[in-house]
Structure formats: C-alpha cells, structure tokens
mmCIF file of C-alpha atoms in Angstrom:
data_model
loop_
_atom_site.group_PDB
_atom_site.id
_atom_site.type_symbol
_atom_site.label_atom_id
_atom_site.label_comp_id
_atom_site.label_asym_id
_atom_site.label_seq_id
_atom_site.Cartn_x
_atom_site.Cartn_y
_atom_site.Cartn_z
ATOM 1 C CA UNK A 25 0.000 0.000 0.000
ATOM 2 C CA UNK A 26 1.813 2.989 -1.294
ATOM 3 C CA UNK A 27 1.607 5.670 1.472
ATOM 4 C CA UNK A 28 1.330 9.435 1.090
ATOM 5 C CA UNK A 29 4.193 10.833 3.377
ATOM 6 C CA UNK A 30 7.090 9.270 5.704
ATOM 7 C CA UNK A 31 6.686 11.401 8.862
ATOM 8 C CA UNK A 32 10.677 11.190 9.962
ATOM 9 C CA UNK A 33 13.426 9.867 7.847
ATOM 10 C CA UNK A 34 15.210 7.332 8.990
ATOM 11 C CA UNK A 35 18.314 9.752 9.590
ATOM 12 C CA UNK A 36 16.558 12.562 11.270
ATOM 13 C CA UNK A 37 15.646 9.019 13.806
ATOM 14 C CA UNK A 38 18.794 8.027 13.742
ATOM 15 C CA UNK A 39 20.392 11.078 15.132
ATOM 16 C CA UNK A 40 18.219 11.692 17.904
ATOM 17 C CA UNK A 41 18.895 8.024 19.282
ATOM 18 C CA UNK A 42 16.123 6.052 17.552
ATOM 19 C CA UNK A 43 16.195 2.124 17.794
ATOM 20 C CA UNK A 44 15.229 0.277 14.736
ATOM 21 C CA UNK A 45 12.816 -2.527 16.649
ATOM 22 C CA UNK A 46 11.606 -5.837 15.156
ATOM 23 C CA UNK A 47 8.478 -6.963 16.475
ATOM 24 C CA UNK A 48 7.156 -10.643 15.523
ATOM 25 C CA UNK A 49 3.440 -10.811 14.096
ATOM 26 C CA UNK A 50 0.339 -10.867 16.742
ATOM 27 C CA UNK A 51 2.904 -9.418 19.239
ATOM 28 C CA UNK A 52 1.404 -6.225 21.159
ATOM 29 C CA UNK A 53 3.427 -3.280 21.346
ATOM 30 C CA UNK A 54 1.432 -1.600 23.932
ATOM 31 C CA UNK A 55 -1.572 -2.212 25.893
ATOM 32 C CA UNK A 56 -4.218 0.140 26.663
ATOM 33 C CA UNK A 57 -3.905 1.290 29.838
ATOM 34 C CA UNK A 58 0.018 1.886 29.440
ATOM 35 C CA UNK A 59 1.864 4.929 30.302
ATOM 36 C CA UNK A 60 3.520 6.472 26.695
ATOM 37 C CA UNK A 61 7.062 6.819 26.851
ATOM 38 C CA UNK A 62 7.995 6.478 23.349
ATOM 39 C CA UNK A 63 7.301 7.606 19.671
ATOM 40 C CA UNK A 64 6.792 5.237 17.422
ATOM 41 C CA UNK A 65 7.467 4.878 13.148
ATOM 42 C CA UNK A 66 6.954 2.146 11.374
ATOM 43 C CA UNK A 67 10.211 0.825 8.997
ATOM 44 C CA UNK A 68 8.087 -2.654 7.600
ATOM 45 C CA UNK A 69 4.714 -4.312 8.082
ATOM 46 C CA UNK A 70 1.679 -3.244 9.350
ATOM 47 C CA UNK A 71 0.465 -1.769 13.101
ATOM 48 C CA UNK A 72 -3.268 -2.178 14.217
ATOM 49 C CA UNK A 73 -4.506 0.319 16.809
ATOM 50 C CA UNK A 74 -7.718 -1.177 18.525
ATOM 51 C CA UNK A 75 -10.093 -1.745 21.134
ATOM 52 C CA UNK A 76 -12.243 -4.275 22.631
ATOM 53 C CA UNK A 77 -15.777 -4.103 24.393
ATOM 54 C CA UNK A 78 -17.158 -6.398 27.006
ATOM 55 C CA UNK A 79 -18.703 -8.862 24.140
ATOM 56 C CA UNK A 80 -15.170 -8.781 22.613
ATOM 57 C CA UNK A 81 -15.985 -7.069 19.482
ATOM 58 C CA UNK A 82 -12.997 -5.309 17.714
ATOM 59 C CA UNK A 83 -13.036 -1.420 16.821
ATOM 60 C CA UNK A 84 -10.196 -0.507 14.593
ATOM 61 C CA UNK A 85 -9.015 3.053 15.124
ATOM 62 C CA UNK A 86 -6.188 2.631 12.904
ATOM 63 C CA UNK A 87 -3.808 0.577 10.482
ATOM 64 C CA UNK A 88 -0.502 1.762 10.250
ATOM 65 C CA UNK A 89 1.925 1.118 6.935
ATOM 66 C CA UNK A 90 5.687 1.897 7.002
ATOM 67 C CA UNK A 91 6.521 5.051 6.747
ATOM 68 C CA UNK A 92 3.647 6.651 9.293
ATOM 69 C CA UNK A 93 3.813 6.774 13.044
ATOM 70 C CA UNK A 94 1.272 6.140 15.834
ATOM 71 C CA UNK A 95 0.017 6.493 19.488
ATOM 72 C CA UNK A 96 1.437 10.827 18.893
ATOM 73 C CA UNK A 97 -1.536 11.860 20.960
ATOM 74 C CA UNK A 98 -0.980 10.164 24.545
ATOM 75 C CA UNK A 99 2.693 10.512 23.756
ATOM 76 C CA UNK A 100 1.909 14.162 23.626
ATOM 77 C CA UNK A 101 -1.033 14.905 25.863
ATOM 78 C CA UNK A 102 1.054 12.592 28.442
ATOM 79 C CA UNK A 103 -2.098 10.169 29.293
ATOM 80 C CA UNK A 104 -2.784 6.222 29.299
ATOM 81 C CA UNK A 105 -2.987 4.765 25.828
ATOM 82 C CA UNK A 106 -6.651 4.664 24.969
ATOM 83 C CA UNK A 107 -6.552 1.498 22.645
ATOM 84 C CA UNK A 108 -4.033 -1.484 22.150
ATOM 85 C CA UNK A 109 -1.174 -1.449 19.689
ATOM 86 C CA UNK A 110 -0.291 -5.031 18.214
ATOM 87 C CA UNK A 111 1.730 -5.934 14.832
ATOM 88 C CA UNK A 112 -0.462 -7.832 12.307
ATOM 89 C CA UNK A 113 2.527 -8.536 10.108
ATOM 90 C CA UNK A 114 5.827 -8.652 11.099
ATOM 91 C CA UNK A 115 6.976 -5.287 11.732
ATOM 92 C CA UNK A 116 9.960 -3.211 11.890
ATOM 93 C CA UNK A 117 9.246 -0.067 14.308
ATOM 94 C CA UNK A 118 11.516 3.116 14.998
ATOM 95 C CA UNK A 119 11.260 3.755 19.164
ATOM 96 C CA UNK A 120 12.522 7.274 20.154
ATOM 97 C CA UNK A 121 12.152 8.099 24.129
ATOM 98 C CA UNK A 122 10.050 11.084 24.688
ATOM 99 C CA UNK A 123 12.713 13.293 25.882
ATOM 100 C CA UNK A 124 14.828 12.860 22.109
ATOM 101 C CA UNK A 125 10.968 13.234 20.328
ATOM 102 C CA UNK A 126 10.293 16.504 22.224
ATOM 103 C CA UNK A 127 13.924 17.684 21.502
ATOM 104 C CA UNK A 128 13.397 16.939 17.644
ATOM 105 C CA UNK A 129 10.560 18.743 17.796
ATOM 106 C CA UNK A 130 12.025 21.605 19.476
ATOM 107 C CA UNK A 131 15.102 22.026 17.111
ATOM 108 C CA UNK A 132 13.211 21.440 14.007
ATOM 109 C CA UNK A 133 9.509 23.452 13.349
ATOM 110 C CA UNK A 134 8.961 21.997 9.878
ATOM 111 C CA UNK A 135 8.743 18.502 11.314
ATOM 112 C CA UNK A 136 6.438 19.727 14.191
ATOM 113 C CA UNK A 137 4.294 21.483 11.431
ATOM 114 C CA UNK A 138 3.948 18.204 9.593
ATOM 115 C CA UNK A 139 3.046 16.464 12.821
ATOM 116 C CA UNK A 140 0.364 18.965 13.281
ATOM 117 C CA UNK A 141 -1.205 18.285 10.237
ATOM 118 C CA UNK A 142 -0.937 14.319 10.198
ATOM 119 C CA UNK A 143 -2.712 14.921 13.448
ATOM 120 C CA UNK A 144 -5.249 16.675 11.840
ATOM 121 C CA UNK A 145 -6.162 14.382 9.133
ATOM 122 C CA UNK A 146 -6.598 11.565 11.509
ATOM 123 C CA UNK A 147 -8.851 13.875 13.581
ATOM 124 C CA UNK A 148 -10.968 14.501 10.404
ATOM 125 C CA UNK A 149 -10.643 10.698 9.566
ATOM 126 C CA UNK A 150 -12.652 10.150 13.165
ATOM 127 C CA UNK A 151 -14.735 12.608 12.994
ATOM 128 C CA UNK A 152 -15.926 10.949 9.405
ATOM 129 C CA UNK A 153 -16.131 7.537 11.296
ATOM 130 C CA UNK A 154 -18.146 8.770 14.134
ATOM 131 C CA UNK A 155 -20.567 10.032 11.406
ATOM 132 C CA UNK A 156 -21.037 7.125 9.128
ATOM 133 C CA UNK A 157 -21.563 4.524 12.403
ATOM 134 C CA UNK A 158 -23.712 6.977 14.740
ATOM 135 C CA UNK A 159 -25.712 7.973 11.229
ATOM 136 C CA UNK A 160 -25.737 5.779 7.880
ATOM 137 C CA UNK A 161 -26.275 2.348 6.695
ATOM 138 C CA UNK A 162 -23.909 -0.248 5.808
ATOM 139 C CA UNK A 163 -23.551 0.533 2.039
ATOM 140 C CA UNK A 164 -22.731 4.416 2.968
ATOM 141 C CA UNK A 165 -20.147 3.045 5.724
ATOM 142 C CA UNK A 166 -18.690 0.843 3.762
ATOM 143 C CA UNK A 167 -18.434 3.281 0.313
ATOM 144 C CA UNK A 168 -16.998 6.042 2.394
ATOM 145 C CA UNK A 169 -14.204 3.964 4.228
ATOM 146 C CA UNK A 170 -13.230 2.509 0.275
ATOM 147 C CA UNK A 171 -13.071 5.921 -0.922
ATOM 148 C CA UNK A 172 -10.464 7.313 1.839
ATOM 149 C CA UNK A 173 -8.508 4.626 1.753
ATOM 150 C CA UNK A 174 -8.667 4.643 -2.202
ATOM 151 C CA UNK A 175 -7.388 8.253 -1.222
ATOM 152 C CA UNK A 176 -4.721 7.278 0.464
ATOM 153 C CA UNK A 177 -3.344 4.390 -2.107
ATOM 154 C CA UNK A 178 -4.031 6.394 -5.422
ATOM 155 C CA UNK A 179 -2.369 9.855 -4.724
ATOM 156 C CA UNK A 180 -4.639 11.336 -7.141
ATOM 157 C CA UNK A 181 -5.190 8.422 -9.648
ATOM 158 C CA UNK A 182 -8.509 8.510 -10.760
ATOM 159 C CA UNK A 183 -8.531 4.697 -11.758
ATOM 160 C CA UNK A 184 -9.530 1.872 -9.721
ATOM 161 C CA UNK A 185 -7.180 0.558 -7.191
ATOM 162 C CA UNK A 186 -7.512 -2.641 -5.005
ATOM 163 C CA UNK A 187 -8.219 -2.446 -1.287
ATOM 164 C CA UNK A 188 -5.368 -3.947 0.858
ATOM 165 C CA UNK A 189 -8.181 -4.998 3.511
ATOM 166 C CA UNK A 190 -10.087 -8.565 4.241
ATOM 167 C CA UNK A 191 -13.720 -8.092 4.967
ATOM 168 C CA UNK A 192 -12.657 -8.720 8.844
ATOM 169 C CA UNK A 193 -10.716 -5.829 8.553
ATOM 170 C CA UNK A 194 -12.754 -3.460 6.884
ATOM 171 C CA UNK A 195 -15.659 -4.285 9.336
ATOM 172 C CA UNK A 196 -13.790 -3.640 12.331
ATOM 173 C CA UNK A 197 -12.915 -0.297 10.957
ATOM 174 C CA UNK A 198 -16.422 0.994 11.025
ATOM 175 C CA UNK A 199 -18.269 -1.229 13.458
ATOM 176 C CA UNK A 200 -20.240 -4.081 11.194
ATOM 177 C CA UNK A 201 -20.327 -7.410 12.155
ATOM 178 C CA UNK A 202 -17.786 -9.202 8.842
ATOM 179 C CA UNK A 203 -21.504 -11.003 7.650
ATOM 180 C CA UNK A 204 -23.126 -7.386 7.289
ATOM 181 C CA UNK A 205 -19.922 -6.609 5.305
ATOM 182 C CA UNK A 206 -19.997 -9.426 2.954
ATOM 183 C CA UNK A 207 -23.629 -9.298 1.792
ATOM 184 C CA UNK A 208 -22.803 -5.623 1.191
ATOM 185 C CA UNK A 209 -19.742 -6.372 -0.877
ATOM 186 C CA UNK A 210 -21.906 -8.802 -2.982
ATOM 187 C CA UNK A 211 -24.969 -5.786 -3.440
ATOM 188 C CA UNK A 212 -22.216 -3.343 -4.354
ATOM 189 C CA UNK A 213 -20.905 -5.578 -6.834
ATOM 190 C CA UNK A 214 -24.062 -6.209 -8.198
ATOM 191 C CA UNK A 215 -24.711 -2.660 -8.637
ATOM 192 C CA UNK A 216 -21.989 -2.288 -10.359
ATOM 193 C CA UNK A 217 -20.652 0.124 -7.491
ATOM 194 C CA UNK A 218 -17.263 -2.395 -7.404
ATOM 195 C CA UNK A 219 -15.870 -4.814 -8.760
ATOM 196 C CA UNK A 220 -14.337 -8.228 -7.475
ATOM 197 C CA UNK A 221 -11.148 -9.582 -9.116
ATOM 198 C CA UNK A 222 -10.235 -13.102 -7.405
ATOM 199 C CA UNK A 223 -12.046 -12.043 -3.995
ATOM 200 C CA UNK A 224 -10.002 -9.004 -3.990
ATOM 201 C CA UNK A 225 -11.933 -5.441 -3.973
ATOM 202 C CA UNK A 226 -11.554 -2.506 -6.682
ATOM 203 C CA UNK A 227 -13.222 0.420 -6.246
#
C-alpha cells in the first residue's frame, strides 16, 4: 500500500537516538492502559490500533503502513494509551524516548508542522467515522471507508485501485459485524458500485 508521506526519515531518527525494533506478528506493542514513553514509526509491516468491548468485538481506530507513526496523541497529551497497539505482520518499528521526540521537535519546526497536520487528518478521519456509524447504513459506511482509503493508495489516480483490507478488517474499521460486510460487498458488486477480481476489492 503505497503511502502518502514518511513522517521522519530514517536519519533525522537516527540522530536523535532512535532504535530500529523488530516486532514478531500478533505481538502487542502496547496495551491500553500503558503509560507512553515512546514515539513510534513504522520501517516494515503493518500496526493495528484497537479496542475491545465487554462482548469482545474489535473497533479498529487505525492501520498503520511503514513510513507513518502512531500512538502521537498520549505521547503528547502525556495520558494512558486509549486502545491497544499489536503488529499484524511482522513489523519493523523506529522507538525514540520522549525526551529525544520533544527535543526533535524543538530544534526542528517543519517537522512539528507536519506532525500537526498528520494529526489533523486523523482527527478529520474520526470525525468521518463517528458520522457514518452513529448515522448511515452499511452501504454508505462501507463506500466512504473505500473511498479514503482509495485516497490514500491512489495519490490522485482517478482509476480503480484494489483495497489492501479482508472483509474482517474493513468491518472492524467501522463497526459491522464481517456477515453485514460481505452481503454488502456482494450488493455493491451487483450494482456495479465495485468490482471483485479473485475475492479481492476494486473500487
């Protein structure tokens, strides 16, 4: 999944201490509940950021390729994680202690601007899930999650592009049960809405 921006490069990291981490697949980086003490970038693989409730039904606040970082906001705001961090591949992950992030910061504005504004867009990107899950039906949810991650992939590209997700995934991002999302799939298809190339999605 070809992703829009690399948030630090590796030798920015690599002079404010970073450690280049390996992680093995289903292994949690952080729990929620944990006290931040680190920033974190991912080199290779792919981060989920989730939570559970008491039925233990997945919510899927984010998915993290390499190149973007995660968890900025409790690192930040200096309060508990809110959601658990695991690696659903095997992952490479940059750590840098607090103290070196908030020096880095300090000593270089144009990274903390382009912080801000990552921050931002994931701010709009919840504010756009709270929407489609407290207000429209599964074909809406399940259109408008394609299309921003479409966004993400195609950098402009007006031609279709596959979506790196299973069904599992996609319905954990915006609260479905995976059922809800597969008879949706198969409408949308049918509608001529998608279009489904060996099981895989193109929108």
């Amino acid at each position: 999944m070809q992703i829009q921006h690399t948030m630090l490069p590796y030798k920015i990291l690599e002079a404010y201490h970073a450690r280049l981490v390996s992680v093995r697949k289903d292994q949690v980086i952080f729990n929620e509940g944990d006290q931040p003490t680190d920033f974190f970038q991912v080199e290779e693989g792919q981060v989920k950021m989730f939570t559970t409730n008491d039925e233990g039904r997945v919510f899927t606040h984010g998915l993290f390729q390499a190149g973007e970082s995660f968890a900025e906001p409790a690192l930040l705001g200096s309060f508990p994680y809110p959601a658990f961090a695991i690696a659903i591949t095997p992952v490479k992950v940059w750590k840098l202690s607090k103290s070196d992030f908030m020096r880095l910061l300090k000593d270089h504005f144009d990274i903390h601007l382009k912080l801000d504004q990552v921050l931002c867009r994931r701010l709009q990107y919840k504010t756009m899930i709270l929407s489609e899950i407290s207000t429209h039906q599964p074909e809406h949810r399940l259109r408008t999650i394609m299309m921003y991650i479409k966004s993400k992939i195609s950098l402009g590209n007006q031609g279709k592009v596959t979506i790196p997700y299973t069904r599992q995934e996609l319905a954990d991002m915006i609260g479905l049960r995976v059922e809800t999302v597969i008879r949706t799939i198969k409408k949308m298809e049918q509608d001529g809405t998608l279009i489904l190339e060996n099981r895989k999605i193109k929108i």
